[in-house]
MMTF fields as JSON, N, C-alpha, C and O atoms, coordinates in Angstrom:
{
  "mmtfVersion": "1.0.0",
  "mmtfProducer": "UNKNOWN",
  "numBonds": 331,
  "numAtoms": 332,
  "numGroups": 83,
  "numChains": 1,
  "numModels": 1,
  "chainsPerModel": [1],
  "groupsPerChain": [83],
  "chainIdList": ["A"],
  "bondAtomList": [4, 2, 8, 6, 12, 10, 16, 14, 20, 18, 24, 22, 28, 26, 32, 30, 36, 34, 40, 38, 44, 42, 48, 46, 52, 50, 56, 54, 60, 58, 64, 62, 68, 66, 72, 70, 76, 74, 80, 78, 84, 82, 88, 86, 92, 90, 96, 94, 100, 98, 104, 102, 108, 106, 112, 110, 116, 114, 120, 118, 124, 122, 128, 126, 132, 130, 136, 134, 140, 138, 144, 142, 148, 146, 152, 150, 156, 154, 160, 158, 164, 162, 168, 166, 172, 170, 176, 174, 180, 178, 184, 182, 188, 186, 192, 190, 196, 194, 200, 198, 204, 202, 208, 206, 212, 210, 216, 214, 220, 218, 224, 222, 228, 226, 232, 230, 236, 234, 240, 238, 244, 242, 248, 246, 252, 250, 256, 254, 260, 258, 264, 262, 268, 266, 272, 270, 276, 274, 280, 278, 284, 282, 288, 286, 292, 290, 296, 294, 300, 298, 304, 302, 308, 306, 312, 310, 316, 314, 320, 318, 324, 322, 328, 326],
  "bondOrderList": [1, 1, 1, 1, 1, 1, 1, 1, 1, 1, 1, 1, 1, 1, 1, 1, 1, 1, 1, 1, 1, 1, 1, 1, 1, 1, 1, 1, 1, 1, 1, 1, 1, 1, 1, 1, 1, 1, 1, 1, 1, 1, 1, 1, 1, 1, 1, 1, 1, 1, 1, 1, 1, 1, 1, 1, 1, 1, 1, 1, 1, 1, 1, 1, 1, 1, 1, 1, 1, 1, 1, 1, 1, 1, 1, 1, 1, 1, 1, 1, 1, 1],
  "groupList": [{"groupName": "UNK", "atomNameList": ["N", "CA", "C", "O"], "elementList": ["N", "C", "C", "O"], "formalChargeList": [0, 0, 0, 0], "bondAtomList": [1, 0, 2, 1, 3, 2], "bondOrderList": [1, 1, 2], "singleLetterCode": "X", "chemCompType": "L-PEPTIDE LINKING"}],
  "groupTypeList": [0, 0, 0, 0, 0, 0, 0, 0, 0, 0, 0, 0, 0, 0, 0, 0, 0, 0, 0, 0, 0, 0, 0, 0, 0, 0, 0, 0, 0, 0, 0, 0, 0, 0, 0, 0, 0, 0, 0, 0, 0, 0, 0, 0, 0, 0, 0, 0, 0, 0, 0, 0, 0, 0, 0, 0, 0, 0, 0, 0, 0, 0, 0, 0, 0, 0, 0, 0, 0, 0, 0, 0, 0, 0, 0, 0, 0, 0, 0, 0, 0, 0, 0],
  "groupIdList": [1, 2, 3, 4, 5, 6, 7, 8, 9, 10, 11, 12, 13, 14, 15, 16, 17, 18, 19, 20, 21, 22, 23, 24, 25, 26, 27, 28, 29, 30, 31, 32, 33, 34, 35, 36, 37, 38, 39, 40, 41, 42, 43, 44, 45, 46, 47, 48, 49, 50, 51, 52, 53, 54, 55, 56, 57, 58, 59, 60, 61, 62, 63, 64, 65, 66, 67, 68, 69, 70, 71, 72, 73, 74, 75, 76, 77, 78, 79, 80, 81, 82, 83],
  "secStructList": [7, 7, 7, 2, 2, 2, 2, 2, 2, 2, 2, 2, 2, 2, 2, 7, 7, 1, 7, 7, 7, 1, 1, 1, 7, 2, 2, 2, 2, 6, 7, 7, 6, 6, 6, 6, 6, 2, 2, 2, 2, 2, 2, 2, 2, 2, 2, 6, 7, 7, 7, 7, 6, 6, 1, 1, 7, 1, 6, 6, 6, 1, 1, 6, 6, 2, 2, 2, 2, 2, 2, 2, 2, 2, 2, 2, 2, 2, 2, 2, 6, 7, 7],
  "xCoordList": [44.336, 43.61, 44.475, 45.083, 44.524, 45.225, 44.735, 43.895, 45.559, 45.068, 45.071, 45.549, 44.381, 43.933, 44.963, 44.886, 46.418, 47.122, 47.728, 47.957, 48.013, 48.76, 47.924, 48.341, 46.44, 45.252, 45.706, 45.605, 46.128, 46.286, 47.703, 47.631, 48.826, 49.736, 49.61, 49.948, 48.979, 49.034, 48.109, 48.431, 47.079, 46.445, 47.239, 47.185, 47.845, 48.216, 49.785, 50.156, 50.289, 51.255, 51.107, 52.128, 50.167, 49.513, 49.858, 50.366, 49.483, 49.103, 50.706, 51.145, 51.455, 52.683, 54.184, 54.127, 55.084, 56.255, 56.922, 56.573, 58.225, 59.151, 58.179, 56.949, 58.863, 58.81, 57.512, 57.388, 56.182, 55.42, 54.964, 54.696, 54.948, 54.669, 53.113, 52.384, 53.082, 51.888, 52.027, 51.075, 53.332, 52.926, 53.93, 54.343, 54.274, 54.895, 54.053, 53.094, 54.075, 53.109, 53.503, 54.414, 52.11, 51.369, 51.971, 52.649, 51.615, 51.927, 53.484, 53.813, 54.619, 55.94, 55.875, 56.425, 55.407, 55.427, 54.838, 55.129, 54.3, 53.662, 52.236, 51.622, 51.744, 50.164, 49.733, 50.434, 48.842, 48.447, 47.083, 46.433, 46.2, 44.613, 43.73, 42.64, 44.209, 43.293, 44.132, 44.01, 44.93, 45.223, 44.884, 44.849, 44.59, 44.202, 42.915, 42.624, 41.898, 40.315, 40.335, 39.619, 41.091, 41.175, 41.788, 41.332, 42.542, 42.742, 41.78, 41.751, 41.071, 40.197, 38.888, 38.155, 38.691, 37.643, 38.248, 37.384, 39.272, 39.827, 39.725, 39.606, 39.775, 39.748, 38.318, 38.063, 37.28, 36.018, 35.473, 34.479, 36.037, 35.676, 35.778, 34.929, 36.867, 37.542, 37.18, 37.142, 36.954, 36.334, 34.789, 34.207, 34.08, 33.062, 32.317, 31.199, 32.872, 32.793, 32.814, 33.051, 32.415, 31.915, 32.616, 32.29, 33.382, 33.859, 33.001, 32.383, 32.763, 32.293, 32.501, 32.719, 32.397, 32.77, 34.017, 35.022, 34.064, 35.232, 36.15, 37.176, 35.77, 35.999, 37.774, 38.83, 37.271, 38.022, 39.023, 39.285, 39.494, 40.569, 42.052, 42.319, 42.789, 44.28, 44.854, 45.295, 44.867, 45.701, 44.755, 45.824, 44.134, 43.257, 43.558, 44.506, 43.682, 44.049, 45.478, 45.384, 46.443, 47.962, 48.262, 48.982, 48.055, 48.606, 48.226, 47.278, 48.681, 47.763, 47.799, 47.654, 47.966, 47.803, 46.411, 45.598, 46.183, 45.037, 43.704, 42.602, 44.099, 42.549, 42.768, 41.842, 43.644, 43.323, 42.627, 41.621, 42.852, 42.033, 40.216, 39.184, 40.629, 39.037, 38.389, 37.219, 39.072, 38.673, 37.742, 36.663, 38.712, 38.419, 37.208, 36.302, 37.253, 35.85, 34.773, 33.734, 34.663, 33.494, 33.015, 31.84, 34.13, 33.586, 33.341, 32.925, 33.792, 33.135, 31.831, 31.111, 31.513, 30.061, 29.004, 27.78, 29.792, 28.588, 28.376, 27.294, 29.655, 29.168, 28.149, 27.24, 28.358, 27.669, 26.039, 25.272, 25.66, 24.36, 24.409, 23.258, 25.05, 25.168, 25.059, 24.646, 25.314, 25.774, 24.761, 24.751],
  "yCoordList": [-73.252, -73.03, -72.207, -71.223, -72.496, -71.983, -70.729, -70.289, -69.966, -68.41, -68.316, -69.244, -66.871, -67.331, -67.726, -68.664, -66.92, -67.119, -68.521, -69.176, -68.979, -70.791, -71.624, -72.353, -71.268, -72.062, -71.833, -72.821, -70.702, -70.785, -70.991, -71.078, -71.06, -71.837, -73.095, -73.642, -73.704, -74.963, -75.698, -76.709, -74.935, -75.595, -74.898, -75.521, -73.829, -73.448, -74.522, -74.796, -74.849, -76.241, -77.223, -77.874, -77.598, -78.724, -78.32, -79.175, -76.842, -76.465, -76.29, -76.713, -75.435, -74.749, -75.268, -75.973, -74.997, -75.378, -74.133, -72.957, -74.983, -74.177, -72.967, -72.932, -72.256, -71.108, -70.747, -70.568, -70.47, -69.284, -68.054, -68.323, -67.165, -66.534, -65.656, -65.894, -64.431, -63.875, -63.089, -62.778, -62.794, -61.84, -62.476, -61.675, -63.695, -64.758, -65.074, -65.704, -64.75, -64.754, -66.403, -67.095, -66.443, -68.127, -68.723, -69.746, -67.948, -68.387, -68.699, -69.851, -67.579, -68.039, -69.172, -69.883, -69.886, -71.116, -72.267, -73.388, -72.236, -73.51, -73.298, -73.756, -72.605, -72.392, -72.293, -71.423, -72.746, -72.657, -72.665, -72.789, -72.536, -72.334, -73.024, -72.628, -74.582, -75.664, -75.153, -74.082, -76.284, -75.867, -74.699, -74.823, -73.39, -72.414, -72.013, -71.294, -72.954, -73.1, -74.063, -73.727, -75.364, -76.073, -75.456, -75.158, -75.43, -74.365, -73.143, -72.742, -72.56, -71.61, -72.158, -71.411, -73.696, -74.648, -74.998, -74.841, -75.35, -75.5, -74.376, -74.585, -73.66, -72.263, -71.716, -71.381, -71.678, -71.615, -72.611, -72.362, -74.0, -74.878, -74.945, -75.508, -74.392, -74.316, -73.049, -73.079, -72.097, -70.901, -71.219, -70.785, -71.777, -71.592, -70.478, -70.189, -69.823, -69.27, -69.569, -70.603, -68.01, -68.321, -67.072, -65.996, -67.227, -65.617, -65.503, -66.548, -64.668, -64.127, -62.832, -61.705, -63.215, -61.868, -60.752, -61.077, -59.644, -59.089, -59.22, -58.555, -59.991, -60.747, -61.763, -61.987, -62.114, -63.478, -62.375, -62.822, -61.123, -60.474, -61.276, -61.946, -60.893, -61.778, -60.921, -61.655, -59.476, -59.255, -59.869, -60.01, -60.135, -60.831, -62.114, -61.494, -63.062, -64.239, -64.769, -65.973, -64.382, -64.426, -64.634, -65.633, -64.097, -64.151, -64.324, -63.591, -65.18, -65.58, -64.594, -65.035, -62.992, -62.028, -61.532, -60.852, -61.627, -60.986, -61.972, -61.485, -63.628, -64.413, -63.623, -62.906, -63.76, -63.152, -61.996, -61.99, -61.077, -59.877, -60.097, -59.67, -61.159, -61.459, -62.5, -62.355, -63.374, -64.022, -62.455, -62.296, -61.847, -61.068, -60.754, -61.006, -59.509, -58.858, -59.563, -58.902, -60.806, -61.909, -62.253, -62.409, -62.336, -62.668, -61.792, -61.961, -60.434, -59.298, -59.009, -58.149, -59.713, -59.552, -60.321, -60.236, -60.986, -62.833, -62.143, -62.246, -61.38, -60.74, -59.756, -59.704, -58.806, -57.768, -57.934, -57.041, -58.974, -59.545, -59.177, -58.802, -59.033, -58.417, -59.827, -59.859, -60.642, -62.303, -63.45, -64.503],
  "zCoordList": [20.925, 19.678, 18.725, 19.145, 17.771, 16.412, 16.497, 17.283, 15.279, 15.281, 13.684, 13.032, 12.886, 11.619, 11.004, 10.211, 11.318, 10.06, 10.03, 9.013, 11.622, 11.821, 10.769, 9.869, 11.185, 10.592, 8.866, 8.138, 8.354, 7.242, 6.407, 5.181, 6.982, 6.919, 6.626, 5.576, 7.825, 7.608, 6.169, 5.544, 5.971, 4.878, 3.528, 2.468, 3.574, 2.444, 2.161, 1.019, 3.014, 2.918, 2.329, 2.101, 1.975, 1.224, -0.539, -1.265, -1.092, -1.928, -2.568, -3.638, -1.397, -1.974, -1.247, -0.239, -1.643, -1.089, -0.392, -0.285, 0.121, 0.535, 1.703, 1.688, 2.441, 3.461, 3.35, 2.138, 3.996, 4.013, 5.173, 6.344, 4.8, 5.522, 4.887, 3.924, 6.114, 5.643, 4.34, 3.624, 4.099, 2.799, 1.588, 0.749, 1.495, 0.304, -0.528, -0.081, -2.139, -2.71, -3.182, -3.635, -2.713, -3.201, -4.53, -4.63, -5.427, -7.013, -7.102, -7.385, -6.84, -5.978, -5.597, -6.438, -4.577, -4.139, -5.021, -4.605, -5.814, -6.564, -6.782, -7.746, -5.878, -6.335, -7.533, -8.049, -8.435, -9.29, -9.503, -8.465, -10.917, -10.774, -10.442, -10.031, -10.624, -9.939, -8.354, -7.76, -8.009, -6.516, -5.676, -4.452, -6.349, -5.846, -5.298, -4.342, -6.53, -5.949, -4.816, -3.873, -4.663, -3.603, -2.248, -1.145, -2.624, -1.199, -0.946, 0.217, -1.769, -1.589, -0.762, -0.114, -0.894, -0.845, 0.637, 1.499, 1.056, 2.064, 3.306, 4.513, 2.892, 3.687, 4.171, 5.328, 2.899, 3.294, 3.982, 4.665, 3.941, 5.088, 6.1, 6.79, 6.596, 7.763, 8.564, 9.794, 7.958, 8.696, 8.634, 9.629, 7.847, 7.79, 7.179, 7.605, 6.194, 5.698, 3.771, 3.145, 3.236, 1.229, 1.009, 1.511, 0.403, -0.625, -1.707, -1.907, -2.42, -3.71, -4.417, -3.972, -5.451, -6.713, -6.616, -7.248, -5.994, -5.973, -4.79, -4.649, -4.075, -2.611, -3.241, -2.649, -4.689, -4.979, -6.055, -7.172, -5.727, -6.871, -6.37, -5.372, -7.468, -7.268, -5.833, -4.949, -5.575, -5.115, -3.574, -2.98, -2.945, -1.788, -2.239, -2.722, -2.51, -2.454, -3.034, -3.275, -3.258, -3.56, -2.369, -2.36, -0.942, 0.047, 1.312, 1.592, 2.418, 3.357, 4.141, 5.281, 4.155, 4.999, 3.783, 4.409, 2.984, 1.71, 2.359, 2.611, 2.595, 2.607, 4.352, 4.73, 5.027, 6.552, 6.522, 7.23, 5.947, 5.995, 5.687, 6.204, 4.362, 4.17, 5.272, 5.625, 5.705, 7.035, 8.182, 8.751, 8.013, 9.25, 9.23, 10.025, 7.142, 7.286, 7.078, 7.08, 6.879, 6.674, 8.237, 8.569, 9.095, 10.175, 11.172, 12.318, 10.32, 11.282, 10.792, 11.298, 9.814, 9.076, 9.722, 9.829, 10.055, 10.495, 12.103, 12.681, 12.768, 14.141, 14.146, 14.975, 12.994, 12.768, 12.593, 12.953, 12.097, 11.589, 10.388, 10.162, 9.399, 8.253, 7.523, 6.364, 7.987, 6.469, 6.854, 6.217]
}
C-alpha cells in the first residue's frame, strides 16, 4: 500500500513536470490555477477527504509536504470524531 506522500506524487505528476519532491514548489513545476483546483479535486478524492476556507492558503497547497500535513490533520479529525 502506498504511503501519503507516493500517493501524492503520483497524482501531482499529471499536473506538473520535471522532479517532485515533498517540498518543490508546485507552481515551479507547471502548476497553475485551473490545474491546481484539479489536482486539489484529485487529492480530495483519493483521500476521501474536503478542504475548506483557510485550509486552501498558498503556502498549504504549493507543496506536497503542505497538502500532507493537511491530509494528516483532516484525518486525524475523521479519527478524532471531530469531522
Amino acid at each position: 500500500m502506498e504511503n501519503i506522500q507516493e500517493t501524492l506524487i503520483k497524482l501531482a505528476k499529471v499536473y506538473c513536470a520535471g522532479e517532485i519532491e515533498g517540498d518543490t514548489d508546485l507552481y515551479e513545476r507547471g502548476l497553475n490555477s485551473l490545474n491546481s483546483i484539479e489536482l486539489l479535486v484529485d487529492i480530495e478524492e483519493q483521500f476521501g477527504l474536503a478542504f475548506e476556507g483557510e485550509e486552501l492558503r498558498i503556502q498549504n497547497i504549493k507543496t506536497l509536504n503542505g497538502f500532507r500535513k493537511l491530509i494528516e490533520e483532516k484525518q486525524g479529525e475523521i479519527t478524532n470524531g471531530e469531522d
